Structures are given as structure tokens and as C-alpha cells.
Coordinates of C-alpha atoms in Angstrom, one line a residue:
M1 CA -75.1 -5.8 6.4
A2 CA -73.6 -9.0 7.8
I3 CA -72.6 -9.9 11.3
I4 CA -70.2 -12.7 11.7
S5 CA -69.1 -14.4 14.9
C6 CA -66.4 -17.0 15.5
S7 CA -65.0 -19.0 18.3
T8 CA -61.7 -17.9 20.0
D9 CA -60.8 -21.6 20.7
T10 CA -57.4 -22.3 19.1
D11 CA -57.2 -26.0 20.0
T12 CA -57.7 -27.1 16.4
L13 CA -55.4 -24.4 14.9
G14 CA -53.1 -26.1 12.3
G15 CA -55.0 -29.4 12.4
S16 CA -55.5 -29.4 8.7
L17 CA -51.7 -29.2 8.1
T18 CA -51.0 -32.7 9.3
N19 CA -52.8 -36.0 9.1
S20 CA -55.1 -36.7 12.1
S21 CA -53.1 -39.8 12.9
D22 CA -49.9 -37.9 13.5
K23 CA -50.9 -34.5 14.8
L24 CA -48.1 -32.4 16.4
M25 CA -48.5 -32.2 20.2
A26 CA -46.7 -29.5 22.1
S27 CA -45.7 -29.4 25.8
T28 CA -43.9 -26.8 27.9
E29 CA -41.4 -27.0 30.7
T30 CA -39.4 -24.5 32.7
Y31 CA -35.9 -25.1 33.9
Y32 CA -33.3 -23.0 35.6
A33 CA -29.9 -21.5 34.6
Y34 CA -27.4 -20.1 37.0
T35 CA -25.4 -17.0 36.4
H36 CA -22.4 -15.3 37.9
S37 CA -20.2 -12.2 37.2
L38 CA -16.8 -12.8 35.6
L39 CA -14.1 -10.2 35.9
V40 CA -12.4 -9.6 32.5
D41 CA -8.7 -8.9 32.4
S42 CA -8.8 -7.6 28.8
V43 CA -10.7 -7.9 25.5
Y44 CA -9.7 -7.9 21.8
A45 CA -8.7 -4.4 21.0
R46 CA -9.0 -4.0 17.3
T47 CA -12.0 -1.9 16.7
N48 CA -13.7 0.6 14.4
E49 CA -14.7 2.8 17.4
T50 CA -12.3 5.1 19.0
Y51 CA -12.7 6.4 22.6
F52 CA -10.3 8.7 24.5
G53 CA -10.4 10.2 28.0
R54 CA -10.7 9.5 31.7
V55 CA -13.8 9.4 33.8
K56 CA -14.9 8.2 37.3
D57 CA -17.1 5.2 37.3
P58 CA -20.0 6.1 39.6
E59 CA -20.6 2.4 40.6
T60 CA -17.0 1.6 41.7
G61 CA -15.4 5.0 42.2
D62 CA -12.7 3.8 39.8
Y63 CA -11.0 5.9 37.2
V64 CA -11.4 4.4 33.7
K65 CA -8.8 5.6 31.2
T66 CA -8.9 4.9 27.4
E67 CA -6.1 5.6 24.9
F68 CA -5.5 4.3 21.4
M69 CA -3.1 3.6 18.6
A70 CA -4.1 4.4 15.0
Q71 CA -2.7 4.0 11.5
F72 CA -3.7 6.0 8.5
N73 CA -5.2 4.9 5.2
L74 CA -4.9 6.6 1.8
Q75 CA -6.4 6.1 -1.6
E76 CA -4.5 3.6 -3.7
N77 CA -2.1 5.2 -6.2
I78 CA -3.0 8.6 -5.0
K79 CA -1.9 11.4 -7.3
L80 CA -0.6 14.8 -6.3
P81 CA 0.2 17.7 -8.6
T82 CA 3.5 17.4 -10.5
I83 CA 6.5 18.8 -8.7
D84 CA 6.8 21.6 -11.3
N85 CA 3.3 22.8 -10.5
M86 CA 3.8 22.8 -6.8
L87 CA 4.0 26.4 -5.5
S88 CA 4.6 25.4 -1.9
K89 CA 8.4 25.5 -2.0
D90 CA 11.3 26.9 0.0
A91 CA 14.0 29.3 -1.2
D92 CA 16.0 26.3 -2.5
G93 CA 13.1 25.0 -4.6
N94 CA 12.3 22.1 -2.3
V95 CA 8.7 21.2 -1.8
V96 CA 7.3 22.2 1.6
A97 CA 3.9 21.9 3.2
D98 CA 2.0 25.0 4.2
S99 CA 0.9 23.2 7.4
C100 CA -0.1 19.8 8.7
E101 CA -2.8 18.9 11.2
I102 CA -4.6 15.9 12.7
W103 CA -8.4 16.4 13.0
L104 CA -10.4 14.6 15.6
L105 CA -14.1 14.9 15.0
F106 CA -16.4 14.1 18.0
D107 CA -19.4 11.8 17.9
R108 CA -21.4 13.9 20.3
S109 CA -24.2 11.3 20.7
S110 CA -21.7 8.7 22.2
C111 CA -19.5 10.9 24.4
F112 CA -19.8 10.7 28.1
G113 CA -19.1 13.3 30.8
D114 CA -18.7 17.1 31.1
S115 CA -18.6 18.8 27.7
L116 CA -16.4 21.6 29.2
A117 CA -13.9 19.2 30.9
A118 CA -10.4 19.8 29.6
I119 CA -8.3 16.8 28.4
K120 CA -4.6 17.0 27.6
M121 CA -3.5 14.6 24.9
N122 CA 0.0 13.6 23.7
I123 CA 0.5 12.4 20.1
L124 CA 3.5 10.1 20.0
E125 CA 5.0 8.8 16.7
L126 CA 5.3 5.0 16.4
I127 CA 8.6 3.5 15.4
K128 CA 7.0 0.5 13.7
P129 CA 3.5 -0.2 12.4
M130 CA 1.1 -2.5 14.2
S131 CA 1.2 -6.0 12.8
E132 CA -1.7 -7.6 10.9
T133 CA -0.7 -11.0 12.3
E134 CA -0.6 -10.0 16.0
T135 CA -3.6 -9.9 18.2
Y136 CA -3.8 -6.8 20.3
Y137 CA -5.8 -6.7 23.6
T138 CA -6.8 -3.7 25.7
N139 CA -4.0 -4.4 28.2
F140 CA -1.4 -3.9 25.4
D141 CA 1.1 -1.1 26.4
P142 CA 2.8 0.5 23.4
R143 CA 5.6 1.9 25.6
K144 CA 6.5 -1.4 27.2
E145 CA 6.3 -3.2 23.9
G146 CA 8.7 -0.8 22.2
Y147 CA 6.3 0.8 19.7
I148 CA 7.0 4.4 20.6
R149 CA 9.8 6.2 18.8
E150 CA 11.6 7.8 21.7
D151 CA 13.3 10.5 19.6
G152 CA 10.3 10.9 17.4
M153 CA 7.6 13.5 17.1
K154 CA 5.7 14.4 20.2
E155 CA 2.9 17.0 20.1
T156 CA 0.4 18.0 22.8
V157 CA -3.1 19.5 22.6
I158 CA -5.7 20.4 25.2
F159 CA -9.3 20.2 24.2
S160 CA -12.8 19.9 25.5
L161 CA -16.0 18.5 23.9
N162 CA -17.3 22.0 23.4
N163 CA -14.6 23.8 21.4
L164 CA -15.0 27.3 22.8
T165 CA -11.9 28.5 20.9
Y166 CA -14.3 29.1 18.0
P167 CA -16.7 32.1 18.3
D168 CA -20.5 31.5 18.5
S169 CA -20.9 32.8 14.9
I170 CA -19.0 29.8 13.7
R171 CA -20.2 27.2 16.2
N172 CA -23.9 28.0 15.5
T173 CA -23.6 27.5 11.7
S174 CA -25.5 24.5 10.3
G175 CA -22.4 22.7 9.0
Y176 CA -20.3 23.1 12.1
S177 CA -19.0 20.1 14.1
D178 CA -17.0 20.1 17.3
I179 CA -13.5 19.1 16.5
A180 CA -10.0 18.9 18.1
R181 CA -7.2 20.1 15.8
I182 CA -3.6 19.0 16.5
S183 CA -0.9 21.0 14.7
L184 CA 2.1 19.0 13.4
S185 CA 3.7 22.1 12.0
E186 CA 6.8 22.1 14.2
E187 CA 10.3 21.0 12.9
Y188 CA 10.4 17.3 12.3
K189 CA 13.4 14.9 12.1
D190 CA 12.8 11.5 10.5
K191 CA 14.5 8.2 11.7
N192 CA 17.4 8.8 9.3
G193 CA 18.2 12.2 10.9
N194 CA 16.8 14.3 8.0
K195 CA 15.2 17.5 9.1
Y196 CA 12.0 19.1 7.8
D197 CA 10.2 22.3 8.7
N198 CA 7.1 20.2 9.6
Y199 CA 5.7 16.7 9.4
G200 CA 3.7 17.6 6.3
T201 CA 6.8 18.5 4.4
Y202 CA 8.3 15.1 5.3
L203 CA 5.2 13.5 3.8
L204 CA 5.2 15.5 0.6
R205 CA 8.9 15.1 -0.1
T206 CA 8.7 11.4 0.5
Y207 CA 5.9 11.2 -2.0
Y208 CA 7.9 12.9 -4.7
N209 CA 11.1 10.9 -3.9
H210 CA 9.4 7.6 -3.4
P211 CA 5.9 7.5 -5.1
E212 CA 5.9 3.7 -4.7
Y213 CA 5.4 4.2 -1.0
Y214 CA 2.0 5.8 -1.7
K215 CA 0.6 3.0 -3.8
N216 CA -1.5 1.6 -1.0
A217 CA -2.0 1.7 2.8
Y218 CA 0.4 -1.2 3.5
S219 CA 3.3 0.6 1.7
F220 CA 2.4 3.9 3.4
T221 CA 2.4 2.5 6.9
N222 CA 5.5 0.4 6.5
N223 CA 7.6 3.0 4.7
V224 CA 6.3 6.4 5.6
C225 CA 3.9 6.8 8.5
P226 CA 3.7 3.8 11.0
G227 CA 1.0 5.6 12.9
F228 CA 0.6 7.4 16.3
F229 CA -0.2 6.6 19.9
F230 CA -2.7 9.0 21.3
E231 CA -1.8 9.2 25.0
L232 CA -3.7 10.8 27.9
A233 CA -1.4 13.2 29.6
D234 CA -3.9 14.9 32.0
G235 CA -7.5 15.6 32.6
L236 CA -10.7 14.0 34.0
G237 CA -14.4 14.0 33.4
L238 CA -14.7 13.3 29.7
M239 CA -14.8 10.1 27.6
A240 CA -14.8 11.3 24.0
K241 CA -15.7 9.2 21.0
F242 CA -14.2 10.2 17.6
S243 CA -16.3 9.6 14.5
M244 CA -13.3 10.6 12.3
I245 CA -9.6 10.8 12.6
E246 CA -7.9 12.5 9.7
M247 CA -4.4 13.9 9.0
R248 CA -4.3 16.8 6.5
V249 CA -1.3 18.2 4.7
F250 CA -2.0 21.6 3.2
Y251 CA -0.2 23.0 0.1
H252 CA -0.9 25.2 -2.9
Y253 CA -0.2 24.6 -6.6
K254 CA -0.7 25.9 -10.1
N255 CA -3.5 24.2 -12.1
S256 CA -3.8 23.8 -15.9
S257 CA -5.4 27.3 -16.1
D258 CA -2.4 28.8 -14.4
K259 CA -4.4 29.6 -11.3
T260 CA -3.3 29.1 -7.7
V261 CA -5.3 26.4 -6.0
N262 CA -5.2 25.7 -2.2
S263 CA -5.5 22.0 -1.5
Y264 CA -4.5 19.2 0.9
L265 CA -3.5 15.6 1.1
A266 CA -5.9 13.7 3.4
V267 CA -5.1 10.3 5.1
S268 CA -7.7 8.8 7.5
S269 CA -7.8 6.2 10.2
T270 CA -10.4 3.9 8.9
A271 CA -11.6 0.3 9.2
E272 CA -9.1 -0.8 6.5
V273 CA -6.1 -0.1 8.8
L274 CA -5.4 -0.9 12.4
Q275 CA -6.9 0.9 15.4
T276 CA -6.4 -0.5 18.8
T277 CA -7.7 0.7 22.2
Q278 CA -5.8 0.5 25.5
V279 CA -8.0 0.5 28.7
T280 CA -6.8 1.1 32.2
N281 CA -9.0 0.5 35.2
D282 CA -8.8 -0.8 38.8
K283 CA -9.5 -4.5 38.7
K284 CA -9.6 -4.7 42.5
K285 CA -12.7 -2.4 42.6
L286 CA -14.3 -4.3 39.8
A287 CA -13.7 -7.5 41.6
I288 CA -15.9 -6.3 44.5
L289 CA -18.8 -5.9 42.1
A290 CA -18.1 -9.2 40.5
A291 CA -18.2 -11.0 43.9
D292 CA -21.7 -9.9 44.6
E293 CA -23.7 -13.1 44.3
S294 CA -27.1 -11.4 44.6
C295 CA -26.9 -10.3 40.9
T296 CA -24.6 -10.2 37.9
Y297 CA -23.1 -7.3 36.0
L298 CA -22.2 -6.3 32.4
K299 CA -19.6 -3.5 32.3
A300 CA -17.5 -2.2 29.5
P301 CA -14.9 -1.5 28.4
A302 CA -13.0 -4.6 29.6
G303 CA -14.8 -4.8 32.8
I304 CA -17.3 -7.6 33.8
F305 CA -19.2 -10.2 31.8
T306 CA -22.0 -12.5 32.9
E307 CA -21.4 -16.3 32.5
V308 CA -24.5 -18.6 32.3
T309 CA -24.6 -22.3 33.1
L310 CA -27.3 -23.8 30.9
P311 CA -29.4 -26.8 32.0
V312 CA -28.6 -28.8 28.9
D313 CA -29.0 -32.3 30.5
E314 CA -32.2 -31.4 32.3
I315 CA -33.8 -30.0 29.1
L316 CA -33.1 -33.2 27.0
Q317 CA -33.4 -36.0 29.5
N318 CA -36.8 -37.8 29.3
H319 CA -37.4 -36.0 26.0
L320 CA -35.4 -38.2 23.6
G321 CA -38.3 -38.4 21.1
D322 CA -39.2 -34.7 21.3
S323 CA -38.1 -31.8 19.2
L324 CA -37.0 -28.5 20.7
L325 CA -39.5 -26.0 19.2
S326 CA -38.3 -23.2 21.4
V327 CA -35.8 -22.5 24.2
S328 CA -35.9 -18.9 25.4
M329 CA -34.3 -16.9 28.2
T330 CA -34.8 -13.3 29.5
F331 CA -32.3 -11.4 31.6
Q332 CA -34.0 -8.6 33.5
R333 CA -32.1 -5.4 34.4
Q334 CA -32.1 -4.1 38.0
N335 CA -31.8 -0.6 39.3
S336 CA -28.1 -0.1 40.3
G337 CA -29.1 2.1 43.2
V338 CA -26.3 4.5 42.4
K339 CA -27.0 8.2 42.6
A340 CA -24.6 10.4 40.5
R341 CA -24.7 13.3 38.2
Y342 CA -23.6 11.1 35.2
L343 CA -24.8 7.5 35.2
L344 CA -23.5 4.9 32.7
S345 CA -26.0 3.7 30.1
A346 CA -26.9 0.1 29.8
P347 CA -25.5 -1.8 26.8
S348 CA -27.8 -1.5 23.9
K349 CA -26.7 -4.9 22.5
I350 CA -25.2 -8.0 23.9
V351 CA -24.2 -11.3 22.5
M352 CA -24.4 -14.8 23.9
T353 CA -21.6 -17.1 22.8
P354 CA -20.0 -20.3 24.3
T355 CA -17.5 -19.4 26.9
D356 CA -14.7 -21.3 25.2
S357 CA -15.4 -19.5 21.9
V358 CA -15.2 -15.9 23.1
K359 CA -11.6 -15.5 22.1
S360 CA -12.0 -16.9 18.6
F361 CA -15.3 -15.1 18.0
F362 CA -13.8 -11.7 18.3
E363 CA -10.3 -12.4 16.9
Q364 CA -11.7 -14.0 13.8
E365 CA -14.3 -11.3 13.5
K366 CA -17.2 -13.7 13.4
N367 CA -20.9 -12.7 13.4
Y368 CA -23.9 -14.1 15.3
D369 CA -25.5 -17.0 13.4
Y370 CA -28.4 -18.0 15.7
K371 CA -26.8 -21.4 15.9
T372 CA -24.1 -21.0 18.5
T373 CA -24.0 -17.2 18.9
F374 CA -27.0 -15.0 19.5
M375 CA -27.7 -11.3 19.6
S376 CA -30.1 -9.5 21.9
S377 CA -31.0 -5.8 22.0
L378 CA -32.2 -3.9 25.1
A379 CA -36.0 -4.0 25.1
V380 CA -38.5 -1.4 26.3
T381 CA -39.1 -3.8 29.2
N382 CA -35.6 -3.2 30.4
S383 CA -34.5 -6.7 29.6
Y384 CA -32.5 -8.8 27.1
T385 CA -34.3 -11.8 25.6
F386 CA -32.8 -14.7 23.6
S387 CA -35.9 -16.1 22.0
N388 CA -34.6 -19.5 20.7
I389 CA -31.3 -21.0 21.7
G390 CA -32.5 -24.6 20.9
N391 CA -29.7 -25.2 18.3
L392 CA -27.1 -24.4 20.9
I393 CA -28.6 -26.7 23.5
T394 CA -28.7 -29.5 21.0
K395 CA -25.1 -28.9 19.9
M396 CA -23.8 -28.8 23.5
S397 CA -25.5 -32.1 24.2
N398 CA -24.1 -33.8 21.1
M399 CA -20.6 -32.6 21.9
K400 CA -20.9 -34.1 25.3
K401 CA -22.1 -37.4 23.9
Q402 CA -19.4 -37.6 21.3
G403 CA -16.7 -36.6 23.8
L404 CA -17.7 -39.3 26.3
V405 CA -17.4 -42.0 23.7
S406 CA -13.6 -41.6 23.6
D407 CA -12.9 -39.9 27.0
P408 CA -14.8 -40.9 30.2
D409 CA -13.4 -37.8 31.9
W410 CA -14.6 -35.5 29.1
V411 CA -16.9 -33.4 31.3
S412 CA -14.2 -32.7 33.9
N413 CA -11.7 -31.9 31.1
H414 CA -14.2 -29.5 29.5
P415 CA -15.8 -27.7 32.5
N416 CA -17.2 -25.0 30.2
W417 CA -19.1 -27.4 27.9
N418 CA -22.5 -26.0 29.0
K419 CA -21.6 -22.4 29.7
V420 CA -22.1 -19.3 27.6
M421 CA -21.0 -15.7 28.1
L422 CA -23.0 -12.5 27.8
I423 CA -20.9 -9.7 26.4
P424 CA -21.7 -6.0 25.6
V425 CA -20.9 -5.3 22.0
T426 CA -21.4 -2.8 19.2
E427 CA -22.7 -3.7 15.8
T428 CA -21.4 -1.7 12.8
Y429 CA -23.3 -2.1 9.5
L430 CA -21.3 -2.4 6.4
N431 CA -24.1 -1.5 4.0
S432 CA -27.2 0.7 3.9
S433 CA -29.5 -2.3 3.8
G434 CA -28.2 -3.6 7.2
T435 CA -27.6 -7.1 5.9
E436 CA -23.9 -7.2 6.7
S437 CA -22.3 -6.1 10.0
I438 CA -19.2 -6.3 12.2
I439 CA -19.6 -7.3 15.9
E440 CA -16.9 -5.8 18.2
N441 CA -16.4 -5.5 21.9
Q442 CA -18.0 -2.4 23.4
M443 CA -15.3 0.2 24.0
G444 CA -17.6 2.9 25.2
L445 CA -18.7 3.2 28.9
V446 CA -21.7 1.0 29.6
S447 CA -22.9 -0.8 32.6
T448 CA -25.9 -2.7 33.9
K449 CA -27.0 -4.9 36.8
L450 CA -28.9 -8.1 36.0
M451 CA -31.1 -10.2 38.1
G452 CA -29.4 -13.5 38.8
G453 CA -26.5 -14.8 40.9
S454 CA -26.3 -17.9 42.9
D455 CA -29.6 -17.5 44.7
T456 CA -31.7 -16.3 41.8
P457 CA -31.8 -18.7 38.9
I458 CA -32.9 -17.6 35.5
D459 CA -36.0 -19.2 33.9
V460 CA -35.3 -21.3 30.8
K461 CA -38.6 -21.8 29.0
V462 CA -38.8 -24.8 26.7
I463 CA -41.5 -25.8 24.2
Y464 CA -41.3 -29.4 23.0
G465 CA -43.0 -30.9 20.0
R466 CA -43.9 -34.6 19.4
F467 CA -45.9 -36.2 16.6
N468 CA -48.7 -38.5 17.8
N469 CA -47.8 -41.8 16.2
Q470 CA -50.3 -43.9 18.2

């Protein structure tokens, strides 16, 4: 049996890694950053997440409404049965669809509000597809911008999160998912005046007359189906998130064994095609929260961000020979003090990015790189921590130095040179390993109150390193 004891003194830790003549010496300092709430007019609207509904914000008493436009994607060079094998035909031998529906599958874990609240939705046909080259923001109005085909298809559906139109025997099965189904089986007239018994028939006949339109998503959206605007017609108390939006055209045909097969053509709204979200809220009520200087707020969608003024000069002055080993900040949440049946959740993730780079960060679909843009997740301590933003501090300082060389008024011409924005976001992983992801503006309902404001600076903790060359 052996009993071993050792000292807990760490003063000499790492001493063997460097020569005794140039040991690394560390020192610490604390500085202060100042924050304020910034009211957001709109945010970049292209997103993989789709929300729809209207709820009352318990913090402002404001009604937040979310609607969206969506295009549909299909498999490249999709193949349907030959026209001779199609059994879905009318008396004249023309192909018809048995029926056509849009399916909206709920993501129950991300919906907000009353599961029995009824929402009335209008589905309006677009007259032209959304442009790949245009940037859409959440204040984009499809009606005002001429995207709605006034004489086009308009269908209406009323749904709730708990679809009680199905009996319990179906709803309690293991494979059941709550879903809103929108029938597109009424008579349809295309833009050229041709009539069809339903929208699905239009899609099938177009396929057989112009199969080249179905070779890829671009041809499909530009020649066949530009997409739809999903408009809130009535209802309150539910903000639904859809995990899947799919249009299905049902038909039946004869297979090689001469048997009748029931099948359907499916086109989905996916990340490969455009989805945009329109957000309507009361900016006057949000401005009241943003004006509170005793704290700051993070509210989405398209609500309030927190802007931070970093002490760049203070951190680097008198430390020209030192290295920034660590620069960290923690933003602590506060209790909102609001009492309501449904409270908004805090953002699970936020990014810190330079104020002047916010627009390009989202429009160019960039990701955080821990050089200029940083990600933080909500910790169990009810806070968001950015553990090392030293690279950003150094870059901001260098930009100022370079700018002053050619422009003595550079600082006044670049008032945001030392400012960053905290923004609620969602992170969608593109592979199972979690190594690739897309960062998007949070379109779901989230809100939190942070310590800060003009009277409560945020600690910026800095660790410097210097080699002892004496």
C-alpha cells in the first residue's frame, strides 16, 4: 500500500515548457462594456423554419402575426407513369387527378399557445416566383409588391394544433402526427384561361404536355407553380411551426402486372427553394421596452436586439507588448416580472457579430468563425457567455489604426467601429455529425431580459500574457 501526497501549489505549472529566462507571465484586468436595446424594423426573411399564426405578446400586449410565402421543390427529372397507363382520366380520355392537397405537419415541440385555438388560413396563388437575386425581409408585403395572382386560386382552411377532426382511435396510434390538410380539389383556371377540375389535374396535364418543365425545381417554379402565400385570415392564440409543407397530387395507374396502383406526386417546400416569412407587430409598443435603460432585451421575431459597445481602446492601451490570452463576457438574464398563462421562452442561441456586418452576415448565409462572429448557448446559469473574443478586439483596433492613417475623421465616420450586436438565431445542422450548419434569424417567439443598460455596465474580463525577457 502506498500513500502519496502532493502540493496544490500551481505557481510552477508549465514552467518546464519554456526557458527560465523567458517564462510567460499572466495578468488580469476587468473593463466595462455598455449595452442598450435596439429596435429592429425587419430581419432577413429567407429561412428553413416556417411559423404561422397570431398571438399576444405577454410583455408588450402586442399582437404578433406571422405569415409566409413558399415555393415547392421536386426531384430532378421526375418520372410519372406513361400516359397510356394512367387510369385517372375523364370521359374524353384526358388525364385528371383524383384529388390534390397541401399537408402542413406541425412541429409540436416548437409551437406556442393554445393547442385548441382555431386559426383561419388563406392559401393564395403567386403570379410569379420569388427571385433568387432579391433579398426578402420580414416587412415584405406580397400583396403590395404584386406577387399575388388576383384571379388565381384561393383556398381557405381552419385548423388547430390538436386536429380533433380525427377520432381518438387514429390520433392515439404510434405513427400519427397532427397535420392540417388543405384541399385544392376545386375547379382551377390557369393564367391562360384554361380550366381544370382541380389544381392537381393542372399539374398532371402540364407534366405530360411539357415534361421539360419538371426537369428541376427552377423550371417547375418558373413555368408551372410559382408558389403560394399562406395568409392569416382570422384567429388568435396559436403560433404554429411546420416541420413539413408538402403538396400531393393523387392518381391511380396500371402497373406492369396490369394491377391498379394508387399513388401520388409529391412536391415539398424545402431548403433548396425559397421560403420567406412576413412578421407584423406593433413597433410603438416594442419601442417602450427598448427605451428602458435599466436593462436590455432580446426579442424575436424581428423585435429587439442588444447592441454592445466594447472597450477596445481601454483593453489595448498600456499593453502594447502583451498578448490577449482571453477576453470574455457574460450576459446574465433577468426575470421579466411578467405573469401570464403562456410566457415566451428565452433564445436558446444567440450570435455576437459586428453591428455593421449584421446585414451581410445573414444575407450571405455566413457562419460563426470565432474570429469576428461568435455563438453562445443559454447556460444552466441563465446566462450567455462569450469565452474569448480577443480576435475581434484585435481586429477592431487594427481597423481603427489603419483608418486613421488616411482619414483623421475615421472614428466619427465609422461610429460603429467598436460595436457588436447580440441576435437570437437558430442553428440548423446539415449533417448528422453536426460539423456543418446554417445560422438564421430566429423566426419563432422568444424573449429575454438581460442585465445591462446605461447604468449597469457588463464586465469584460481580460487575461494578458507577456514573456519575461529581462
